[in-house]
Coordinates of C-alpha atoms and ligand atoms in Angstrom, one line a residue:
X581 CA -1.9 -15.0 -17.3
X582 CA 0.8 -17.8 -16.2
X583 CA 1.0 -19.2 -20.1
X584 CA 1.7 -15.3 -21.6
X585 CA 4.3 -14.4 -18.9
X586 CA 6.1 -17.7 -19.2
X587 CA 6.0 -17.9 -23.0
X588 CA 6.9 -14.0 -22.9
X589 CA 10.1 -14.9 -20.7
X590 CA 11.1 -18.0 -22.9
X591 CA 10.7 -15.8 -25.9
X592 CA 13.3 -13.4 -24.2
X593 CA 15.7 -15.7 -22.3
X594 CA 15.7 -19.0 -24.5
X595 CA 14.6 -21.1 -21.3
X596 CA 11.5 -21.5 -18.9
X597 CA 11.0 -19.5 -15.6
X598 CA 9.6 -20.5 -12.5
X599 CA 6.1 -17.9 -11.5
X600 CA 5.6 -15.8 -8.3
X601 CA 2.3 -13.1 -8.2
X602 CA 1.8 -10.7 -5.1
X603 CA -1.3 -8.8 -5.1
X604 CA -1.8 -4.7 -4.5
X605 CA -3.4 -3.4 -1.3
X606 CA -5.9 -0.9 -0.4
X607 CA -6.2 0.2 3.1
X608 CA -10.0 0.0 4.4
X609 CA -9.4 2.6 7.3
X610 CA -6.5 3.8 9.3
X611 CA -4.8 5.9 7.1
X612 CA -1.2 7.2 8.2
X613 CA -1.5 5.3 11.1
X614 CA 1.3 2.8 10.3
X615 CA 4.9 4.7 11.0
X616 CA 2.7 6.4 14.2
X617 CA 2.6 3.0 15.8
X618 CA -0.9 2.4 15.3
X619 CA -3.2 0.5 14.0
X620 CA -4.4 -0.4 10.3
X621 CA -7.2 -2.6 8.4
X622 CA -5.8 -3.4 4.6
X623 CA -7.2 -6.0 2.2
X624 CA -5.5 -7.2 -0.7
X625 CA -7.0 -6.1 -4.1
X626 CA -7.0 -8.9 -6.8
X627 CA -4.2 -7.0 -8.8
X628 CA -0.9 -8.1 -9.0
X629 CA 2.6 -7.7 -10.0
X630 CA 3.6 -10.9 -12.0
X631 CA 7.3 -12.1 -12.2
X632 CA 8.9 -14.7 -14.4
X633 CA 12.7 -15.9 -12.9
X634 CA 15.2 -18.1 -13.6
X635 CA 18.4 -18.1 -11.9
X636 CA 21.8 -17.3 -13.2
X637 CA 25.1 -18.5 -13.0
X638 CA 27.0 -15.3 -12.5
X639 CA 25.7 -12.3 -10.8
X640 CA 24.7 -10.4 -13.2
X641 CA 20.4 -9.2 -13.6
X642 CA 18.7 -8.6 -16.4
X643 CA 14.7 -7.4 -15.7
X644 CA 12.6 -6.8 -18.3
X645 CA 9.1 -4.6 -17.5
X646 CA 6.6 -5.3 -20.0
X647 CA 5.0 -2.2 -18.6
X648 CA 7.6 -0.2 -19.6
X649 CA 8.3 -2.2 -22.4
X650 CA 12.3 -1.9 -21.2
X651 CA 15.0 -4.2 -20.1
X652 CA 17.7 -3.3 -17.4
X653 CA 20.8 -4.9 -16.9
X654 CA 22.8 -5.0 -13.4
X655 CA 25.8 -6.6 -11.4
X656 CA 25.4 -7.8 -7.9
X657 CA 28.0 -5.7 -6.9
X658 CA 27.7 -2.6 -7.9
X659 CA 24.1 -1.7 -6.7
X660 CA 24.2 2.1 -6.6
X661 CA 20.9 3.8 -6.3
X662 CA 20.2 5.7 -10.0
X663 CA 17.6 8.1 -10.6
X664 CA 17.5 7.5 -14.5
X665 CA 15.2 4.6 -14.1
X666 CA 13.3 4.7 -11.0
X667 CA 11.5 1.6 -11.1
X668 CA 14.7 -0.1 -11.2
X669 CA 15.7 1.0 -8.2
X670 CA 12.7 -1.0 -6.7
X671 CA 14.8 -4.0 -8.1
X672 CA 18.4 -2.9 -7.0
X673 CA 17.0 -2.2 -3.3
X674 CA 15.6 -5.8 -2.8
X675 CA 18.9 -7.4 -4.2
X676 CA 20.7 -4.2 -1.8
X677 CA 18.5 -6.0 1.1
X678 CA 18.7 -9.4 0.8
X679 CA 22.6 -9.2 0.5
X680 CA 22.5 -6.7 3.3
X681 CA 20.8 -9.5 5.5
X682 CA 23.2 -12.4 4.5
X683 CA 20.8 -14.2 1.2
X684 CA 23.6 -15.7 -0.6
X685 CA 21.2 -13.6 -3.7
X686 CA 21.9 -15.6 -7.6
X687 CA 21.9 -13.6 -10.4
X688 CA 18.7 -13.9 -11.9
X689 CA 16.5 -13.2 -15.3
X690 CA 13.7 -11.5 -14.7
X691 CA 10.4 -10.4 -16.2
X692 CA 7.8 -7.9 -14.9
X693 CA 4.7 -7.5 -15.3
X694 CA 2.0 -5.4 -13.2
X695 CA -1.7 -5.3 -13.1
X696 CA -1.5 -2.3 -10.7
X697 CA -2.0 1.1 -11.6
X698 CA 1.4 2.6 -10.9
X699 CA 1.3 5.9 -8.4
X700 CA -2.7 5.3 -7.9
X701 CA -1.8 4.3 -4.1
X702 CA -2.1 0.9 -4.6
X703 CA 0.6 -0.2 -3.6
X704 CA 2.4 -1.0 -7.1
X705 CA 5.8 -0.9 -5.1
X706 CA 5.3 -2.9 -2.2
X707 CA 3.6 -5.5 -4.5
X708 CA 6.9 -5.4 -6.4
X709 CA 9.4 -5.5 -3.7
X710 CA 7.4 -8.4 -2.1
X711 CA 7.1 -10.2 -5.2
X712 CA 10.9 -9.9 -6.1
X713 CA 12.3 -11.1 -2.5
X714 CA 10.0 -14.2 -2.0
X715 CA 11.3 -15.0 -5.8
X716 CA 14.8 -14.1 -4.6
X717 CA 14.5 -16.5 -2.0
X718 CA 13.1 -19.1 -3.3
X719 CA 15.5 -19.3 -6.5
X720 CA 18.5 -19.1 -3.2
X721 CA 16.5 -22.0 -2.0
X722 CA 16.1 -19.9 1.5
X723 CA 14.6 -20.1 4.0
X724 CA 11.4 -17.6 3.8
X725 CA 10.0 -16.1 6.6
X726 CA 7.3 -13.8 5.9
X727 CA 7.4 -11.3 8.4
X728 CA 11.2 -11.0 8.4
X729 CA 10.9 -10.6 4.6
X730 CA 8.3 -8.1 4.6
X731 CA 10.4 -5.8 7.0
X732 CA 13.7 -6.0 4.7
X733 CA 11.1 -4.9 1.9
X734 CA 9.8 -1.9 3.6
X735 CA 13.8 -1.3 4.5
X736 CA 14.7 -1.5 0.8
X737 CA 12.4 1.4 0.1
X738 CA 13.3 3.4 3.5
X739 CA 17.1 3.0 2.9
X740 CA 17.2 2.4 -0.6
X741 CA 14.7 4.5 -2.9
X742 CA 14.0 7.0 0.1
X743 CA 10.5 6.6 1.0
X744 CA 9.9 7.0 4.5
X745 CA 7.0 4.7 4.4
X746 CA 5.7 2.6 6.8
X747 CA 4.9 -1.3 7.2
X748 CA 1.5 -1.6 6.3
X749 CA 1.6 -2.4 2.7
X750 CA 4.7 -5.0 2.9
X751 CA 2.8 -6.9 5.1
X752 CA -1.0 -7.2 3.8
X753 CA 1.1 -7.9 0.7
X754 CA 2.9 -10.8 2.5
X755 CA 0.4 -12.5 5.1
X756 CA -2.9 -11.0 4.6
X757 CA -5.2 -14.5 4.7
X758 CA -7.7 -14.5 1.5
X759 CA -11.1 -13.6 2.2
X760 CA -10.1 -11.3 4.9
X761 CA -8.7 -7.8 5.4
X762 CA -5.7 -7.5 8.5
X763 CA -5.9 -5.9 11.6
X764 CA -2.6 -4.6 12.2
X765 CA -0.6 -3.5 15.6
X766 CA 2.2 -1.4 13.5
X767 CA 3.8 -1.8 16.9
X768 CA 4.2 -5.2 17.8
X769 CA 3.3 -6.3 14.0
X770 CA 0.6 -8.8 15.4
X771 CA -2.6 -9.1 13.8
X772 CA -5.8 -10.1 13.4
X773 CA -7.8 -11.1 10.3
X774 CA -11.1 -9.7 9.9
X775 CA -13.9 -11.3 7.8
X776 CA -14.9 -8.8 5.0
X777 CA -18.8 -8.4 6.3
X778 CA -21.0 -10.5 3.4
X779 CA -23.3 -8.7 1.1
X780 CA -21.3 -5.7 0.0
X781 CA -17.8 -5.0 -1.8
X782 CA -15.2 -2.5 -2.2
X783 CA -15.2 -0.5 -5.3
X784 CA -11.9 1.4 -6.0
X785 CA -11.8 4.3 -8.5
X786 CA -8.8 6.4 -9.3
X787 CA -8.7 10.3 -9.9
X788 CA -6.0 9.7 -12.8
X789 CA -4.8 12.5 -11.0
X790 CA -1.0 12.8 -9.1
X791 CA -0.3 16.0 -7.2
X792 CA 3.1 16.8 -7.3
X793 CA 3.1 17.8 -3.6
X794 CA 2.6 13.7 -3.0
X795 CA 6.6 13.5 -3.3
X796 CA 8.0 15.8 -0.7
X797 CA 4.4 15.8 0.9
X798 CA 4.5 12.1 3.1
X799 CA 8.2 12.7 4.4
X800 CA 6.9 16.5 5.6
X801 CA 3.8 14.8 6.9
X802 CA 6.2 12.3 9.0
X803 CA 8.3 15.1 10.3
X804 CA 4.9 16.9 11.5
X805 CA 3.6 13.9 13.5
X806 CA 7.1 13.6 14.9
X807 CA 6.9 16.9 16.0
X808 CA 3.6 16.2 17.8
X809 CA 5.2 13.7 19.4
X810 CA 8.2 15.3 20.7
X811 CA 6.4 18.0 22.3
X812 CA 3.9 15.8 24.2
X813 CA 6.5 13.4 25.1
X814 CA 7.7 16.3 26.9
X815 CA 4.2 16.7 28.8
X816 CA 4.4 13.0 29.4
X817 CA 6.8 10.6 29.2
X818 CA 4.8 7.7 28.5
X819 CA 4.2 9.1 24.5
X820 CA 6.7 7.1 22.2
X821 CA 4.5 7.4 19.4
X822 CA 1.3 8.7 18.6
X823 CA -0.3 6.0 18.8
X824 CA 0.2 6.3 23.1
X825 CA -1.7 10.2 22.6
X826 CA -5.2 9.4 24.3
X827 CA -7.3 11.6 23.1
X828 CA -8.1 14.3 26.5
X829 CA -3.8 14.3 26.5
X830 CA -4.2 16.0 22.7
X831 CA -7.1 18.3 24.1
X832 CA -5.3 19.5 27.2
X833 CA -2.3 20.3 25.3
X834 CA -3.5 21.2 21.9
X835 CA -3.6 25.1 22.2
X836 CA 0.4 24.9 23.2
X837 CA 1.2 23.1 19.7
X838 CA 1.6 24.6 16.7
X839 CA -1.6 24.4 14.6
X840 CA -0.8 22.1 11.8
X841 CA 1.0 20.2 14.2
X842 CA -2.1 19.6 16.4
X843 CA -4.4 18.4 13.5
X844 CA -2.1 16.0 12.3
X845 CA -1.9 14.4 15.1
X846 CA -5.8 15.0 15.7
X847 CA -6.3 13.2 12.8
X848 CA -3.4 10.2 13.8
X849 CA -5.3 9.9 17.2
X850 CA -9.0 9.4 16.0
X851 CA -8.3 7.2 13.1
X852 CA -6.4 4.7 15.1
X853 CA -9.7 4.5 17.4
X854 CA -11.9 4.2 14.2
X855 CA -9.8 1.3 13.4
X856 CA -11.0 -0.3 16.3
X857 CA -14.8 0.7 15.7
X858 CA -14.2 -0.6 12.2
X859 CA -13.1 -4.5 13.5
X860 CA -16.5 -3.9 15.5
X861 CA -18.5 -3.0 12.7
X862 CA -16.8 -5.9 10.3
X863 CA -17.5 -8.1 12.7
X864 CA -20.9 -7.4 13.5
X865 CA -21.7 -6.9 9.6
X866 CA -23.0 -3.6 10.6
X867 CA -21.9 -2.2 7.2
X868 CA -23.9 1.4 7.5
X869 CA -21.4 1.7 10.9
X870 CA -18.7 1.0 8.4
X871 CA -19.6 3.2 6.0
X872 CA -20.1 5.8 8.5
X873 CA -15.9 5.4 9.9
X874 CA -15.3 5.5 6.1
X875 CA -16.8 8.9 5.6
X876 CA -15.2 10.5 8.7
X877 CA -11.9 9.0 7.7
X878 CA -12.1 11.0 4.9
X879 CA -13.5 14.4 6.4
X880 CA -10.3 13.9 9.0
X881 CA -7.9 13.4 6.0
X882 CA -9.1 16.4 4.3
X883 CA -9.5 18.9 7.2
X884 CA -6.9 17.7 9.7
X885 CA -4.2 15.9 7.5
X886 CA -4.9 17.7 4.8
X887 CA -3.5 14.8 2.0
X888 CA -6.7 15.0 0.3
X889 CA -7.5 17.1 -3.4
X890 CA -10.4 18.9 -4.9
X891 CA -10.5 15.5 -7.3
X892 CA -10.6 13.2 -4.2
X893 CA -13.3 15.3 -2.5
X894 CA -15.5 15.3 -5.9
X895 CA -15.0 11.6 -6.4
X896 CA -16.4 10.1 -2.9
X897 CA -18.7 13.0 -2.9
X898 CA -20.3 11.2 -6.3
X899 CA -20.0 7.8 -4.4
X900 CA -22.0 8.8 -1.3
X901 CA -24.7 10.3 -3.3
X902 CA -25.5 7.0 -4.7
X903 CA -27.8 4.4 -3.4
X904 CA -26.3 0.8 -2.0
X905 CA -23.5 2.6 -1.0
X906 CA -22.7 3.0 2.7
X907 CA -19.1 5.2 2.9
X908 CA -16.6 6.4 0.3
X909 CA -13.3 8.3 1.6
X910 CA -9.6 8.8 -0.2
X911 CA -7.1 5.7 0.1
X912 CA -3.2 5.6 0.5
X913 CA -0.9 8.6 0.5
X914 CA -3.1 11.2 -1.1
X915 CA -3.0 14.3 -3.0
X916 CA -4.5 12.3 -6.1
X917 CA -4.5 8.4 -6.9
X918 CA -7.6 6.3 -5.6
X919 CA -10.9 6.3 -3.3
X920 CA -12.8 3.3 -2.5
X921 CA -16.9 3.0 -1.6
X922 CA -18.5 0.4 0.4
X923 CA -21.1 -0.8 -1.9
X924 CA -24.4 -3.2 -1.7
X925 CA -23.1 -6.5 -3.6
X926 CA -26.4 -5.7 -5.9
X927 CA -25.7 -2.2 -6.6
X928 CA -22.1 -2.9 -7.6
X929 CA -22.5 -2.8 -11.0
X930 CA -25.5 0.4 -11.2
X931 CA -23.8 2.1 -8.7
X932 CA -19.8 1.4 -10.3
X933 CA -21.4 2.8 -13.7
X934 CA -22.8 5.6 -12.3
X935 CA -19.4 6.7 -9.9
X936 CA -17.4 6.3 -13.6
X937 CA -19.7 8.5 -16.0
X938 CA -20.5 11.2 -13.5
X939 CA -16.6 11.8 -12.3
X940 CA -15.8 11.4 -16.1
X941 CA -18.5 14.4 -16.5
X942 CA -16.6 16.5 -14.3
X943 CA -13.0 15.5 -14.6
X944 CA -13.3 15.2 -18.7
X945 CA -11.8 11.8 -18.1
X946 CA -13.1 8.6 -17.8
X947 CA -11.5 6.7 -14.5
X948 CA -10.3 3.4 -14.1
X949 CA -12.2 1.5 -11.6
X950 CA -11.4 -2.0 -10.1
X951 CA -13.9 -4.7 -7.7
X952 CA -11.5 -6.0 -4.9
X953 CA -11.5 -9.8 -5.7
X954 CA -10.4 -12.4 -2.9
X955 CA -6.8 -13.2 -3.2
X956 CA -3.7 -15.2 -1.6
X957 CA -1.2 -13.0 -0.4
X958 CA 2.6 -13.3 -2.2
X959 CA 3.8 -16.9 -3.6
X960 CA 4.9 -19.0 -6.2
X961 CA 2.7 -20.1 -8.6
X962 CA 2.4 -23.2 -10.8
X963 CA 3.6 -22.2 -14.4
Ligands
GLA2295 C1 1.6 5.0 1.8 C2 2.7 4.3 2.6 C3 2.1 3.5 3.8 C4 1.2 4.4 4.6 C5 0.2 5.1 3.7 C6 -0.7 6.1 4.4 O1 0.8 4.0 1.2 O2 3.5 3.4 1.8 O3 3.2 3.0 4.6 O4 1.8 5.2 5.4 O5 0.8 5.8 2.6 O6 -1.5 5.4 5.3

């Protein structure tokens, strides 16, 4: 992969790049837990977004995406959001950031390309913010601090492209330790890495499907856990977040909210505590435990949060049927894009087959489907 990019950039620039990779994410369990406070368990994937740079002596940036076979051109200063090319905006908000923050940012050349399915909730963006600001910052010959640099990635898409999303996939992306999946305190941002339990795998498959409701449908779902929050802060003051809600303070008060209200945060409340059974379960290699959080993640995120989809529900409906696997539930956002299975290491390949042709039976499409691979977490890498 290094040779192709770097020949690919030379071929396009005239000179040779230096090469950075950061990996996609899928979250194991603790699904819109992260802007609640709470607690998550993402592993990186084995995807990545790829990026060839070389800096510049003025401040202007050219990017080219071999994935959308396009190249943009910009000027340091004049970084105005633009809805024309959206996944430029990815690239103007981490140059927005990273000026915002005092990086003395080059103008740079630039050439992308991504092994992540983009809008399957794997977190093509965060893999390309990520990527872009440790290349940034190494080309400025900065300083990098990881978590510091994680944080102005998740600003550049809270202040920048307008996603209200959280920190969880910034950081996997930027310190998750290979072999391991990360136990995250989205409070404090400590955490704890977690041995993925030997002798069975993550299969992810994608729907091919993206509801439209996904766009509007996170920031409402934000709003609603806020509002769960506001009115039992007012029954007591100790709740900041949801993520202080034990669960008798949500029964008490749950006929006095508003329905949809209550099962969001229903569903915010008991997924933060199956994080915690999952780092048990992990840790004990108790994988039919695992599988068994998996499966009521996904029953909560249908009923309660409701971000899941007819296609979602069909697809880890197929995956439990099969045998060697322990749990299958929906991953990131929702509303279409990817569900993962917790398989046997030596059904993978029976049971992968059989997930693929039966969901291409119903859907009339055949998914893509991806075995998460041990990987480092974002870097430079030797050309
Ligand atoms: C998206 C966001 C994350 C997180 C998940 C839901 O992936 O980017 O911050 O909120 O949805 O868990």
């Amino acid at each position: 992969m290094q040779r192709g990019i770097g020949a690919r950039f030379e071929a396009l620039y005239g000179r040779s790049p230096a090469l950075y990779r950061a990996p996609g994410r899928v979250n194991i369990i603790g699904e819109y837990c992260d802007f609640n406070e709470g607690f998550v368990m993402p592993v990186n994937t084995g995807l990545h977004t790829w990026l060839a740079a070389a800096p510049r002596a003025d401040r202007l940036c050219r990017v080219h995406s071999t994935n959308f076979d396009a190249t943009q051109t910009f000027h340091l200063d004049s970084l105005e959001p633009g809805d024309e090319t959206p996944w430029l905006d990815y690239v103007k908000g981490v140059a927005w950031v990273l000026q915002d923050e005092g990086v003395r940012a080059p103008g740079l050349d630039v050439l992308i390309h991504g092994e992540i399915p983009l809008g399957g909730g794997l977190s093509s963006s965060a893999s390309l913010e990520s990527v872009l600001a440790y290349a940034w910052l190494d080309l400025a010959g900065a300083e990098i601090n990881l978590s510091e640099m994680a944080q102005w990635c998740r600003r550049a898409e809270n202040e920048y492209v307008g996603v209200q999303c959280g920190i969880m996939d910034q950081y996997v992306i930027c310190l998750c330790p290979r072999g391991h999946a990360m136990k995250l305190d989205c409070r404090s941002l400590a955490f704890a890495p977690v041995p993925l339990p030997p002798g069975a795998g993550i299969l992810v498959v994608e729907t091919g499907v993206h509801h439209q409701l996904s766009e509007g449908g996170y920031n409402t779902r934000r709003s609603e856990c806020e509002a769960a929050v506001t009115a039992l802060a007012a029954r007591d003051p100790h709740v900041e977040a949801l993520r202080d809600v034990a669960p008798a303070l949500l029964e008490a008060h749950g006929p006095d909210l508003e329905d949809a209200v209550y099962r969001r945060a229903r569903h915010v409340v008991g997924e933060i505590r199956r994080v915690h059974a999952a780092e048990e379960a992990m840790r004990n290699h108790d994988l039919p435990a695992l599988g068994a959080l998996l499966n009521a993640s996904h029953a909560s995120l249908r009923d309660d949060f409701e971000v899941s989809c007819e296609e979602l529900d069909t697809l880890t409906a197929i995956a439990r049927d099969c045998p060697g696997v322990h749990g299958s539930r929906m991953v990131g956002a929702g509303w279409g894009g990817c569900a993962i299975a917790l398989v046997d290491d030596e059904r993978m390949e029976s049971v992968r087959e059989h997930v693929v042709s039966e969901y291409a039976r119903h859907a009339g499409r055949t998914p893509w489907s991806h075995v998460v691979q041990d990987t480092h977490p974002v870097g430079r890498v030797a050309a």
